[in-house]
Coordinates of C-alpha atoms in Angstrom, one line a residue:
M1 CA -28.0 -6.7 -37.4
A2 CA -28.2 -3.9 -35.1
K3 CA -24.7 -1.6 -35.7
I4 CA -22.8 0.2 -32.5
N5 CA -19.6 2.3 -32.7
G6 CA -16.4 0.8 -31.8
S7 CA -15.7 3.1 -28.5
D8 CA -19.6 2.2 -27.8
A9 CA -18.9 -1.2 -27.8
M10 CA -15.7 -0.7 -25.8
L11 CA -17.9 1.1 -23.6
K12 CA -20.7 -2.0 -23.5
V13 CA -18.2 -4.7 -22.7
L14 CA -16.7 -2.5 -19.7
Y15 CA -20.5 -2.3 -18.7
D16 CA -21.2 -5.7 -19.5
W17 CA -18.6 -6.5 -16.8
H18 CA -20.4 -5.0 -14.1
I19 CA -17.9 -1.5 -14.5
D20 CA -20.1 1.3 -14.2
H21 CA -17.1 4.3 -13.7
I22 CA -14.0 5.4 -15.6
Y23 CA -11.4 7.8 -14.7
G24 CA -9.4 9.8 -17.2
F25 CA -9.0 13.6 -18.9
P26 CA -10.4 14.1 -22.7
G27 CA -7.7 15.2 -25.5
G28 CA -8.8 15.5 -29.4
S29 CA -7.3 11.7 -29.7
F30 CA -10.0 10.0 -27.4
D31 CA -12.9 12.0 -29.3
S32 CA -14.4 9.4 -30.6
S33 CA -14.2 7.4 -26.8
M34 CA -15.7 10.5 -24.9
N35 CA -18.9 10.3 -27.6
A36 CA -18.9 6.9 -26.4
I37 CA -18.7 8.0 -22.9
Y38 CA -21.6 10.9 -23.5
N39 CA -23.6 7.9 -24.6
F40 CA -22.9 6.2 -21.7
R41 CA -23.4 8.5 -19.4
D42 CA -26.6 7.1 -17.8
K43 CA -24.9 4.2 -17.6
M44 CA -21.5 4.5 -15.9
K45 CA -20.0 7.8 -14.3
F46 CA -16.8 9.4 -16.3
I47 CA -14.5 11.0 -12.9
E48 CA -12.8 13.6 -14.8
V49 CA -10.0 13.9 -12.7
R50 CA -7.1 17.1 -13.3
H51 CA -4.2 15.1 -14.2
E52 CA -3.6 11.2 -16.1
E53 CA -1.6 10.2 -13.6
A54 CA -4.3 10.9 -10.8
G55 CA -7.0 8.4 -12.8
A56 CA -4.3 5.8 -13.3
L57 CA -3.5 5.8 -9.0
A58 CA -6.9 5.6 -8.4
A59 CA -7.9 3.1 -11.1
S60 CA -4.9 1.1 -9.5
A61 CA -6.0 2.1 -5.7
E62 CA -9.6 0.4 -6.1
Y63 CA -8.3 -3.0 -6.8
K64 CA -6.4 -2.8 -3.7
L65 CA -9.7 -1.7 -1.7
T66 CA -12.5 -3.2 -3.7
G67 CA -11.4 -6.5 -5.1
K68 CA -12.5 -4.8 -8.6
L69 CA -10.1 -3.6 -11.2
G70 CA -11.1 -0.3 -12.0
V71 CA -10.3 1.3 -15.9
C72 CA -8.7 4.7 -16.9
F73 CA -7.6 6.2 -19.8
G74 CA -5.4 8.7 -21.7
S75 CA -5.3 10.1 -25.2
A76 CA -2.2 10.3 -27.3
G77 CA 0.5 11.6 -26.6
P78 CA 1.1 13.4 -23.3
G79 CA -2.1 12.2 -22.1
A80 CA -0.5 8.3 -22.3
A81 CA 2.5 9.1 -21.3
H82 CA 1.2 10.3 -18.0
L83 CA -0.4 6.8 -17.2
F84 CA 2.4 5.4 -16.5
N85 CA 3.1 6.3 -13.1
G86 CA 0.0 4.5 -12.1
L87 CA 0.8 1.6 -14.3
Y88 CA 3.9 0.4 -13.0
D89 CA 2.0 0.6 -9.7
A90 CA -0.1 -1.5 -10.3
K91 CA 2.1 -3.8 -11.7
F92 CA 4.6 -3.5 -9.1
D93 CA 1.9 -4.1 -6.8
K94 CA 0.2 -7.1 -9.0
T95 CA -3.0 -5.1 -9.2
P96 CA -5.0 -5.8 -12.1
M97 CA -6.7 -2.3 -13.8
V98 CA -7.5 -1.4 -17.5
A99 CA -5.9 1.0 -19.4
I100 CA -7.3 2.9 -22.5
I101 CA -5.0 5.0 -24.7
A102 CA -5.8 6.7 -27.4
N103 CA -3.8 7.2 -30.6
V104 CA -4.1 9.0 -33.9
P105 CA -6.1 7.9 -36.3
E106 CA -4.6 5.0 -38.3
G107 CA -3.3 6.9 -41.5
R108 CA -1.3 9.2 -39.9
Q109 CA 0.6 6.8 -37.5
D110 CA 4.1 6.4 -38.0
I111 CA 5.1 9.6 -40.0
D112 CA 5.7 11.3 -37.2
F113 CA 2.1 13.0 -36.8
F114 CA 1.2 15.5 -34.2
Q115 CA 1.5 13.8 -30.2
A116 CA 1.9 10.6 -32.2
F117 CA 4.7 7.8 -31.1
D118 CA 5.0 4.0 -30.9
E119 CA 2.4 3.7 -27.8
D120 CA 2.4 -0.6 -27.8
K121 CA 6.0 -0.5 -27.5
W122 CA 5.9 1.9 -24.7
F123 CA 3.6 0.3 -22.6
Q124 CA 4.8 -3.4 -23.3
N125 CA 7.0 -2.8 -20.3
A126 CA 4.4 -1.2 -18.0
S127 CA 1.6 -3.5 -18.7
V128 CA 1.4 -7.6 -18.0
W129 CA -0.6 -7.6 -21.5
C130 CA -0.9 -5.0 -24.0
R131 CA -2.6 -4.7 -27.6
Q132 CA -3.8 -2.6 -30.5
P133 CA -7.0 -4.0 -32.7
K134 CA -6.4 -3.1 -36.5
T135 CA -9.9 -3.3 -36.7
A136 CA -12.5 -1.5 -35.7
E137 CA -14.9 -5.5 -34.9
L138 CA -11.7 -6.8 -33.2
I139 CA -12.3 -3.4 -30.3
P140 CA -14.8 -5.6 -28.0
T141 CA -13.2 -8.9 -28.0
V142 CA -10.0 -7.0 -27.3
V143 CA -10.8 -5.5 -24.3
D144 CA -12.6 -8.4 -23.4
E145 CA -9.6 -9.8 -22.9
A146 CA -7.6 -7.0 -22.0
I147 CA -10.2 -7.0 -19.1
R148 CA -9.5 -11.4 -18.3
Q149 CA -5.7 -11.2 -18.6
A150 CA -5.1 -8.1 -16.1
Y151 CA -7.1 -10.8 -13.4
A152 CA -5.4 -13.6 -14.8
R153 CA -1.6 -11.8 -14.8
K154 CA -2.9 -9.7 -11.8
G155 CA -1.4 -6.3 -13.1
P156 CA -2.4 -3.7 -15.7
A157 CA -3.5 -4.3 -19.3
V158 CA -3.3 -2.3 -21.6
V159 CA -6.0 -1.4 -24.9
I160 CA -4.8 1.4 -27.7
I161 CA -7.6 2.4 -29.7
S162 CA -7.5 4.5 -33.3
K163 CA -9.3 7.4 -32.9
D164 CA -10.8 6.6 -36.7
L165 CA -11.4 2.9 -35.4
G166 CA -13.3 4.3 -32.5
W167 CA -16.0 5.8 -35.0
Q168 CA -16.8 3.2 -37.6
P169 CA -19.8 1.1 -37.0
I170 CA -20.1 -2.4 -36.4
E171 CA -22.6 -4.9 -35.6
D172 CA -23.3 -5.1 -31.9
N173 CA -23.4 -8.8 -31.6
F174 CA -20.6 -9.5 -28.8
R175 CA -21.0 -11.1 -25.2
V176 CA -18.6 -11.1 -22.9
N177 CA -17.0 -14.0 -20.7
Y178 CA -18.2 -11.9 -17.4
D179 CA -19.7 -15.1 -16.1
A180 CA -16.8 -17.2 -17.0
H181 CA -14.5 -14.7 -14.3
V182 CA -14.7 -16.5 -10.8
E183 CA -12.6 -15.9 -7.9
D184 CA -9.5 -17.3 -6.8
N185 CA -9.1 -21.0 -5.5
Y186 CA -6.3 -22.1 -4.3
A187 CA -4.9 -26.1 -3.4
A188 CA -4.7 -27.1 0.1
P189 CA -1.5 -28.1 1.3
T190 CA 0.3 -31.1 1.2
K191 CA 0.3 -34.1 4.1
S192 CA 3.9 -34.6 3.6
S193 CA 4.6 -30.7 3.4
V194 CA 2.2 -30.5 6.7
E195 CA 4.3 -32.9 8.5
E196 CA 7.5 -31.5 7.8
A197 CA 6.5 -27.8 8.6
V198 CA 5.1 -29.6 12.3
K199 CA 8.1 -31.2 12.8
L200 CA 10.1 -28.3 12.4
I201 CA 7.9 -26.1 14.8
K202 CA 8.0 -28.2 17.7
E203 CA 12.1 -28.8 17.5
A204 CA 12.0 -24.8 17.3
K205 CA 13.3 -22.7 20.2
N206 CA 12.3 -19.4 19.2
P207 CA 9.9 -19.7 16.2
V208 CA 8.0 -16.7 14.9
V209 CA 5.5 -15.9 11.8
Y210 CA 6.4 -13.2 8.6
Y211 CA 3.2 -13.0 6.9
G212 CA 2.7 -10.1 4.3
L213 CA -0.2 -9.2 2.0
G214 CA -0.1 -13.1 0.3
A215 CA -2.2 -13.6 3.8
K216 CA -5.7 -11.1 3.3
G217 CA -8.1 -13.1 4.6
A218 CA -6.2 -15.4 7.4
G219 CA -6.4 -12.8 10.4
E220 CA -7.9 -15.2 12.9
E221 CA -6.0 -18.3 11.5
L222 CA -2.6 -16.3 12.0
K223 CA -3.8 -15.3 15.7
E224 CA -4.9 -19.0 16.1
F225 CA -1.5 -20.0 15.3
A226 CA 0.2 -17.2 17.6
N227 CA -2.1 -18.5 20.8
K228 CA -1.0 -22.2 19.7
Y229 CA 2.6 -21.9 19.7
K230 CA 3.4 -18.9 20.8
T231 CA 4.6 -17.4 17.8
P232 CA 5.6 -13.5 18.0
L233 CA 3.7 -12.1 14.5
L234 CA 5.8 -10.1 12.5
S235 CA 4.5 -9.0 8.8
S236 CA 5.2 -6.8 5.8
Y237 CA 4.3 -3.2 5.4
L238 CA 1.7 -4.3 3.0
G239 CA 0.1 -6.8 5.8
L240 CA -0.5 -4.3 8.1
G241 CA -4.3 -4.7 8.7
I242 CA -4.6 -8.4 8.4
V243 CA -3.7 -9.1 12.1
E244 CA -5.3 -6.2 14.3
P245 CA -2.4 -3.6 15.6
A246 CA -4.1 -4.4 19.0
F247 CA -3.1 -8.4 19.3
P248 CA -0.7 -8.8 22.0
A249 CA 1.7 -11.2 19.9
Y250 CA 1.6 -8.9 16.6
M251 CA 5.1 -7.0 16.9
G252 CA 4.4 -5.0 14.3
T253 CA 6.7 -4.6 10.3
I254 CA 10.2 -5.6 10.1
G255 CA 12.1 -2.4 8.5
R256 CA 12.7 1.6 8.8
I257 CA 9.5 2.1 9.3
G258 CA 8.4 -0.3 11.5
A259 CA 8.5 -0.7 15.3
K260 CA 11.0 -1.1 17.6
P261 CA 10.1 -4.8 19.2
A262 CA 9.5 -6.5 15.3
N263 CA 13.1 -4.9 14.5
E264 CA 14.2 -6.2 17.0
I265 CA 12.9 -9.7 17.6
Q266 CA 13.5 -11.2 14.0
G267 CA 17.0 -11.6 14.5
H268 CA 16.4 -13.6 17.0
A269 CA 14.3 -16.6 15.4
D270 CA 15.5 -20.1 15.0
L271 CA 12.4 -20.9 12.2
V272 CA 10.5 -18.4 10.6
V273 CA 6.9 -19.5 9.0
W274 CA 6.7 -17.4 6.3
V275 CA 3.4 -16.4 5.2
G276 CA 2.7 -14.7 1.8
N277 CA 5.3 -12.1 1.7
N278 CA 7.4 -11.2 -1.0
S279 CA 9.0 -8.0 0.6
P280 CA 12.1 -7.3 -1.3
F281 CA 13.9 -6.1 2.1
S282 CA 13.7 -9.1 3.6
V283 CA 16.6 -10.7 2.5
L284 CA 17.8 -8.2 5.0
W285 CA 16.4 -9.8 8.1
F286 CA 16.9 -13.5 9.7
N287 CA 19.2 -15.2 10.6
K288 CA 20.4 -16.1 7.6
N289 CA 20.8 -20.3 9.4
A290 CA 17.0 -19.6 10.2
K291 CA 14.9 -22.7 9.3
V292 CA 12.0 -21.4 6.8
I293 CA 8.6 -22.9 6.2
Q294 CA 7.4 -21.0 3.5
I295 CA 3.7 -20.9 1.8
D296 CA 2.6 -19.1 -1.0
V297 CA 0.8 -19.7 -4.5
D298 CA 3.4 -18.7 -6.6
P299 CA 6.2 -21.4 -6.9
A300 CA 8.6 -18.4 -8.1
K301 CA 8.7 -17.1 -4.5
F302 CA 10.0 -20.0 -2.6
G303 CA 13.6 -19.0 -1.8
K304 CA 13.8 -15.5 -3.7
R305 CA 14.2 -13.8 0.0
H306 CA 15.6 -16.9 2.5
S307 CA 16.7 -20.2 2.0
V308 CA 13.2 -23.0 2.9
D309 CA 13.1 -26.2 4.3
V310 CA 9.5 -26.7 3.3
S311 CA 7.9 -25.2 0.6
M312 CA 4.3 -25.2 0.4
L313 CA 2.6 -24.1 -2.3
A314 CA -0.7 -23.3 -1.0
D315 CA -3.4 -21.5 -0.1
A316 CA -2.6 -19.3 2.9
K317 CA -5.4 -19.6 5.1
K318 CA -5.8 -23.5 4.3
S319 CA -2.5 -24.1 5.0
L320 CA -2.4 -22.0 7.9
R321 CA -5.5 -24.0 9.2
A322 CA -4.0 -27.2 8.7
L323 CA -0.5 -27.2 10.8
I324 CA -2.7 -25.7 13.4
D325 CA -5.0 -28.8 13.5
A326 CA -2.0 -31.0 13.1
G327 CA 0.6 -29.6 16.0
E328 CA 1.0 -30.0 19.1
E329 CA 0.9 -26.8 21.4
R330 CA 3.7 -25.1 22.7
A331 CA 4.5 -23.4 25.7
E332 CA 6.2 -19.2 25.3
S333 CA 9.4 -19.4 24.5
P334 CA 12.3 -17.2 25.7
L335 CA 12.1 -15.4 22.6
Y336 CA 8.1 -15.1 22.6
K337 CA 7.9 -13.8 26.5
A338 CA 10.5 -10.9 25.5
A339 CA 8.4 -10.1 22.2
L340 CA 5.8 -9.3 24.7
A341 CA 7.2 -7.9 27.3
D342 CA 9.5 -5.5 24.7
R343 CA 6.2 -4.3 22.6
E344 CA 4.6 -3.4 26.3
N345 CA 7.2 -0.8 27.0
W346 CA 7.2 1.0 23.6
D347 CA 3.1 0.7 23.2
A348 CA 3.5 2.6 27.0
W349 CA 6.6 4.8 25.7
M350 CA 4.0 5.9 22.5
D351 CA 1.0 6.6 24.7
S352 CA 3.5 8.8 26.4
F353 CA 3.4 11.4 24.3
K354 CA -0.5 10.7 23.5
D355 CA -0.5 15.1 25.1
D356 CA 2.2 16.2 24.0
H357 CA 1.6 20.0 22.6
L358 CA 5.0 20.7 21.7
K359 CA 4.0 24.4 23.1
D360 CA 7.6 25.5 22.9
E361 CA 7.7 24.5 19.1
G362 CA 4.7 25.6 18.0
R363 CA 3.6 22.5 16.7
V364 CA 2.0 19.2 17.1
R365 CA 3.7 15.3 17.6
Q366 CA 2.2 12.4 15.4
E367 CA 1.1 11.2 18.7
P368 CA -1.7 13.5 19.4
I369 CA -2.4 13.7 15.9
F370 CA -2.9 9.6 15.3
D371 CA -4.7 9.5 18.8
V372 CA -7.8 11.4 17.2
I373 CA -7.9 9.7 14.7
N374 CA -8.6 6.2 16.3
K375 CA -10.8 7.9 18.1
Y376 CA -13.1 9.1 15.4
A377 CA -12.1 7.5 12.2
A378 CA -15.4 4.9 11.7
D379 CA -15.1 1.1 11.7
D380 CA -15.6 1.1 7.7
A381 CA -13.2 4.1 7.6
I382 CA -10.9 3.8 4.3
F383 CA -7.4 5.5 4.9
A384 CA -5.6 6.7 1.3
L385 CA -1.9 7.1 2.5
D386 CA 0.7 8.5 0.6
V387 CA 4.2 7.9 0.7
G388 CA 6.7 9.2 2.7
N389 CA 6.8 9.2 6.6
V390 CA 2.9 8.9 6.7
N391 CA 4.0 5.0 5.9
M392 CA 5.7 5.6 9.4
D393 CA 3.2 7.0 11.0
T394 CA 0.3 5.0 10.4
C395 CA 2.3 1.4 10.3
R396 CA 3.5 2.1 13.9
M397 CA 0.4 4.3 14.9
L398 CA -3.0 3.6 13.3
N399 CA -5.0 1.2 14.6
L400 CA -7.0 -0.6 12.4
H401 CA -10.0 -2.4 13.1
D402 CA -13.5 -3.8 12.0
D403 CA -13.7 -3.5 8.6
Q404 CA -11.3 -0.3 7.6
R405 CA -9.0 -0.7 4.5
W406 CA -6.2 0.9 3.5
T407 CA -4.2 1.5 0.3
T408 CA -1.4 2.8 -0.4
S409 CA 1.8 2.6 -3.3
G410 CA 3.9 -0.3 -2.2
L411 CA 6.8 -1.5 -3.5
H412 CA 7.1 1.0 -6.8
A413 CA 6.6 3.6 -3.8
T414 CA 5.4 6.7 -5.8
M415 CA 5.0 10.2 -4.0
G416 CA 1.3 11.9 -4.6
Y417 CA -0.6 8.5 -4.6
G418 CA -2.9 9.5 -1.8
A419 CA -5.0 12.2 -3.4
P420 CA -5.9 9.5 -5.9
A421 CA -6.5 6.5 -3.9
A422 CA -8.8 9.0 -1.9
L423 CA -10.8 9.6 -5.8
A424 CA -10.7 6.0 -5.7
A425 CA -12.4 5.4 -2.5
A426 CA -14.9 7.6 -2.3
T427 CA -16.0 6.8 -5.8
A428 CA -15.7 3.2 -5.6
M429 CA -17.6 2.9 -2.2
P430 CA -19.1 6.3 -1.5
D431 CA -20.9 5.8 2.1
R432 CA -17.5 5.0 4.0
E433 CA -15.9 7.6 5.6
V434 CA -12.5 8.6 3.1
W435 CA -9.1 9.8 5.2
Q436 CA -6.5 10.9 2.8
L437 CA -3.3 11.2 5.3
A438 CA -0.6 12.5 3.2
G439 CA 3.2 14.8 4.2
D440 CA 3.6 18.1 2.3
G441 CA 5.6 16.8 0.0
G442 CA 3.5 13.7 -1.5
F443 CA 0.6 16.3 -1.3
A444 CA 2.3 19.1 -3.0
M445 CA 2.6 16.5 -6.7
M446 CA -1.3 15.8 -7.1
N447 CA -2.8 18.2 -4.6
Q448 CA -5.2 19.7 -7.8
E449 CA -7.1 16.6 -7.2
L450 CA -8.7 18.8 -4.6
L451 CA -11.0 20.2 -7.6
T452 CA -12.3 16.7 -8.4
M453 CA -13.2 16.4 -4.7
A454 CA -14.8 19.4 -4.9
R455 CA -16.5 19.1 -8.3
Y456 CA -18.6 15.2 -7.1
N457 CA -19.1 16.5 -3.3
M458 CA -16.7 13.7 -2.0
H459 CA -16.9 13.3 1.4
V460 CA -13.2 12.9 1.6
L461 CA -10.7 14.5 5.0
N462 CA -7.6 15.5 3.2
V463 CA -5.2 16.0 6.2
V464 CA -1.6 17.0 5.1
F465 CA 1.2 16.4 7.5
T466 CA 3.3 19.9 7.3
N467 CA 7.0 19.6 8.6
E468 CA 8.9 21.3 6.1
T469 CA 11.0 19.0 4.5
L470 CA 10.8 15.5 2.8
G471 CA 11.0 14.0 5.8
Y472 CA 11.8 10.3 4.8
I473 CA 14.3 11.2 2.4
E474 CA 16.2 13.4 5.3
A475 CA 16.3 10.9 7.5
E476 CA 17.8 8.7 4.6
Q477 CA 20.6 11.2 4.2
R478 CA 21.2 11.8 7.6
D479 CA 21.0 8.4 9.3
E480 CA 21.9 6.1 6.5
S481 CA 24.4 7.5 4.2
N482 CA 25.4 10.3 7.4
Q483 CA 25.4 13.4 4.4
P484 CA 25.3 17.1 4.4
L485 CA 20.9 17.1 3.9
S486 CA 20.4 18.4 0.3
G487 CA 17.1 18.6 -1.8
V488 CA 14.9 18.6 1.0
I489 CA 13.6 21.3 2.3
M490 CA 10.0 22.0 1.5
P491 CA 8.4 25.8 1.8
D492 CA 5.9 26.1 5.0
N493 CA 3.1 26.8 2.3
D494 CA -0.6 27.9 3.3
W495 CA -2.2 24.1 2.3
A496 CA -5.4 25.2 3.8
K497 CA -5.7 28.8 2.0
V498 CA -5.1 26.5 -1.3
A499 CA -7.5 24.3 0.2
E500 CA -9.8 27.1 -0.2
G501 CA -9.3 28.2 -3.7
M502 CA -10.1 24.9 -5.0
N503 CA -13.5 25.3 -3.4
V504 CA -12.5 23.1 -0.4
R505 CA -13.0 23.7 2.9
G506 CA -9.7 24.4 4.4
V507 CA -8.4 24.5 8.8
T508 CA -4.7 24.9 9.6
V509 CA -4.3 23.4 13.3
R510 CA -0.8 23.3 15.9
T511 CA -2.7 21.7 18.5
K512 CA -4.7 18.3 18.8
D513 CA -7.5 20.4 20.4
E514 CA -7.4 21.8 17.0
F515 CA -7.4 19.2 15.0
E516 CA -10.2 17.0 16.8
A517 CA -12.6 20.5 16.4
A518 CA -11.7 20.1 12.7
V519 CA -12.3 16.0 12.7
K520 CA -15.7 17.0 14.2
E521 CA -17.0 19.9 11.8
W522 CA -16.0 17.5 8.6
K523 CA -17.5 14.7 9.9
N524 CA -20.9 16.5 9.9
T525 CA -20.5 18.2 6.4
D526 CA -20.9 16.1 3.3
G527 CA -18.3 17.3 1.2
P528 CA -14.3 17.5 1.3
M529 CA -12.1 19.1 3.7
L530 CA -8.2 19.5 4.3
I531 CA -6.4 19.8 7.6
D532 CA -3.3 21.6 7.5
V533 CA -1.3 20.2 10.6
K534 CA 1.7 21.7 11.2
Y535 CA 3.6 18.8 12.6
T536 CA 6.6 18.9 14.1
K537 CA 10.2 18.8 12.4
H538 CA 11.3 16.2 15.2
M539 CA 11.9 13.2 13.0
A540 CA 10.7 10.0 14.3
Y541 CA 12.3 7.3 16.4
S542 CA 14.8 5.2 14.2
T543 CA 14.6 1.9 14.2
E544 CA 17.5 1.8 11.9
L545 CA 20.2 3.0 14.7
N546 CA 17.9 2.0 17.9
T547 CA 21.4 2.6 19.6
L548 CA 19.5 2.6 23.3
N549 CA 23.1 2.7 24.8
D550 CA 24.1 5.8 23.1
P551 CA 23.2 8.7 25.4
E552 CA 23.1 10.9 22.4
F553 CA 20.2 8.8 20.7
V554 CA 18.2 8.6 24.0
K555 CA 17.9 12.3 24.9
F556 CA 17.5 13.3 20.6
Y557 CA 14.5 11.0 20.8
H558 CA 13.6 11.3 24.0
A559 CA 13.5 7.6 25.0
E560 CA 14.4 7.8 28.5
A561 CA 12.0 5.1 28.9
L562 CA 12.5 2.7 26.3
K563 CA 14.6 -0.1 27.7
P564 CA 17.1 -2.4 24.9
F565 CA 15.8 -5.5 23.8
D566 CA 19.0 -7.6 25.6
Y567 CA 17.4 -6.4 29.3
F568 CA 14.0 -8.5 28.0
A569 CA 16.5 -10.7 26.6
E570 CA 18.8 -11.6 29.7
K571 CA 15.2 -10.7 31.9
Y572 CA 13.3 -13.9 30.0
G573 CA 16.1 -16.0 29.7
L574 CA 16.9 -15.5 26.0
E575 CA 20.4 -17.4 25.7
T576 CA 23.1 -16.2 23.4
D577 CA 22.9 -18.8 20.9
A578 CA 19.0 -19.0 20.2
A579 CA 19.2 -15.0 20.9
S580 CA 21.9 -14.9 17.4
G581 CA 19.3 -17.6 15.1
A582 CA 19.5 -21.1 14.4
S583 CA 22.5 -21.4 15.0
Q584 CA 26.2 -19.9 15.2
H585 CA 28.0 -19.8 11.6
E586 CA 31.4 -18.8 10.9
E587 CA 30.4 -17.9 6.9
E588 CA 32.3 -14.8 5.6
P589 CA 30.3 -11.5 6.6
E590 CA 28.4 -10.5 3.9
P591 CA 29.2 -7.2 2.6
D592 CA 27.2 -4.6 3.2
P593 CA 24.4 -4.2 0.7
E594 CA 24.3 -2.0 -2.0
P595 CA 23.2 1.4 -1.1
E596 CA 19.7 1.3 -3.5
A597 CA 18.9 -1.6 -1.7
T598 CA 18.3 0.7 1.6
S599 CA 17.1 3.9 0.7
G600 CA 14.4 3.0 -1.9
A601 CA 11.2 5.8 -0.7
S602 CA 9.5 3.0 0.7
Q603 CA 11.5 0.1 2.8
H604 CA 8.3 -2.0 3.4

């Protein structure tokens, strides 16, 4: 029987699972595996990131974009510790990935050796599955199991490899279980649940649909449902793009980063069709007495965020289809009419700023920049979004369409996600445009990955929005906790010059025309580029405050053309009791949520 080193056997398992690249940064404790990577250089591409955290975030982003797990590695000690942020991103967003972690040789463990710590204990919580093979012969078996567990449990799996075991020769007789892996195939809804749900839809005065990432692939059904039952569509942030933003009944995402219409409408629904959505912030929304039809494939989600009247343990696409086929078409409700008018007013107001250059400020507003992005991004472009105000801007202004894809750090919401996600996109889908959109705060955390983009000549456009503040946190301090600004000011950095120093073309722009010219330049090149957009320091419209009856608020946000929702409610006859939920109740008002409930980095 032919022999193969333990680490080579590990790489062979990955390759037989159709994994052809791996992200990481070498270290002495990983030498046996680095040797295997060299031996597999003709089969597997090694993407040498400049920081292990970038590798872990890239591996997490890869599944979000492609549906195929990514793989990263880190050496013992600091290399391993740097992986935690990416692992928690994957765990929070239920993203399959595999992290391979080096350990010092077996004979040097448990004696306080150089860079050694109890890795298995540390990584148990950061993963959905964590093992350290005790013999070299177990390495391929454990790696194969890690891949299957990552897919099955939808999260990061960790394999810890002792340096000496990676060198040991073993018999080359292991065969992977790739052919046994199948796509998710969830059940159809039961007849009784469909009947109960259709009855509630028929009885409701003002129904809405609230969907999340679990509705992915059901965009056409959501639109057909909305058209038949005249229901406004609301989504979580992670549900963005499942229905194209241009669809008239789509009101946007609920929450601080969302648009005005979605936040106003949610409080007036008497029935919510809750589809594949587990947004933690949804406990703050919807009337407590509103009825709920919840569709999910995970029984643990039922009733987690709101009381539920009908639970449908089934696939979102199949459930929506069953409900569409079983019910009678509804007439437009007052809420539906008011919602469409509210959105038209919001869209017109946003469009009015598309050519606003803020000449007196020497900076550019958000709307002109996104007008250019929407105009020039390819129909199959990929957007790697960092965390911060960029989430708000993309949520409100990025008109996703066709086969465009996007990714961000959802529930973990880690700043610095954009650059690693762009690496993953450019590596996994090198023939597609990749746009990294990041604020100056988030970009400062992972900007060293420009070196990686330059090294592999990745066609990535890095758009950095420089407004010299941690804008999302500034708005929290100002609007939520009403405190003096503290720790949010950023220095005005020359990111174009930084990019040039990392062998990436850099351009600074202050107007829409300059940005458009820079985008055209990038589209005619085959490598990376960075555009430093000197962004307005003026904060985006606050849907948390949303007090259009306050002249100071209107003046601050230039919102003279916006109308409050009660204008549309009155115009279309939305009754007071219907506008306040399914029914009036006399329960004691709930206490204000703890600060953590609304001050996280990502109120999605």
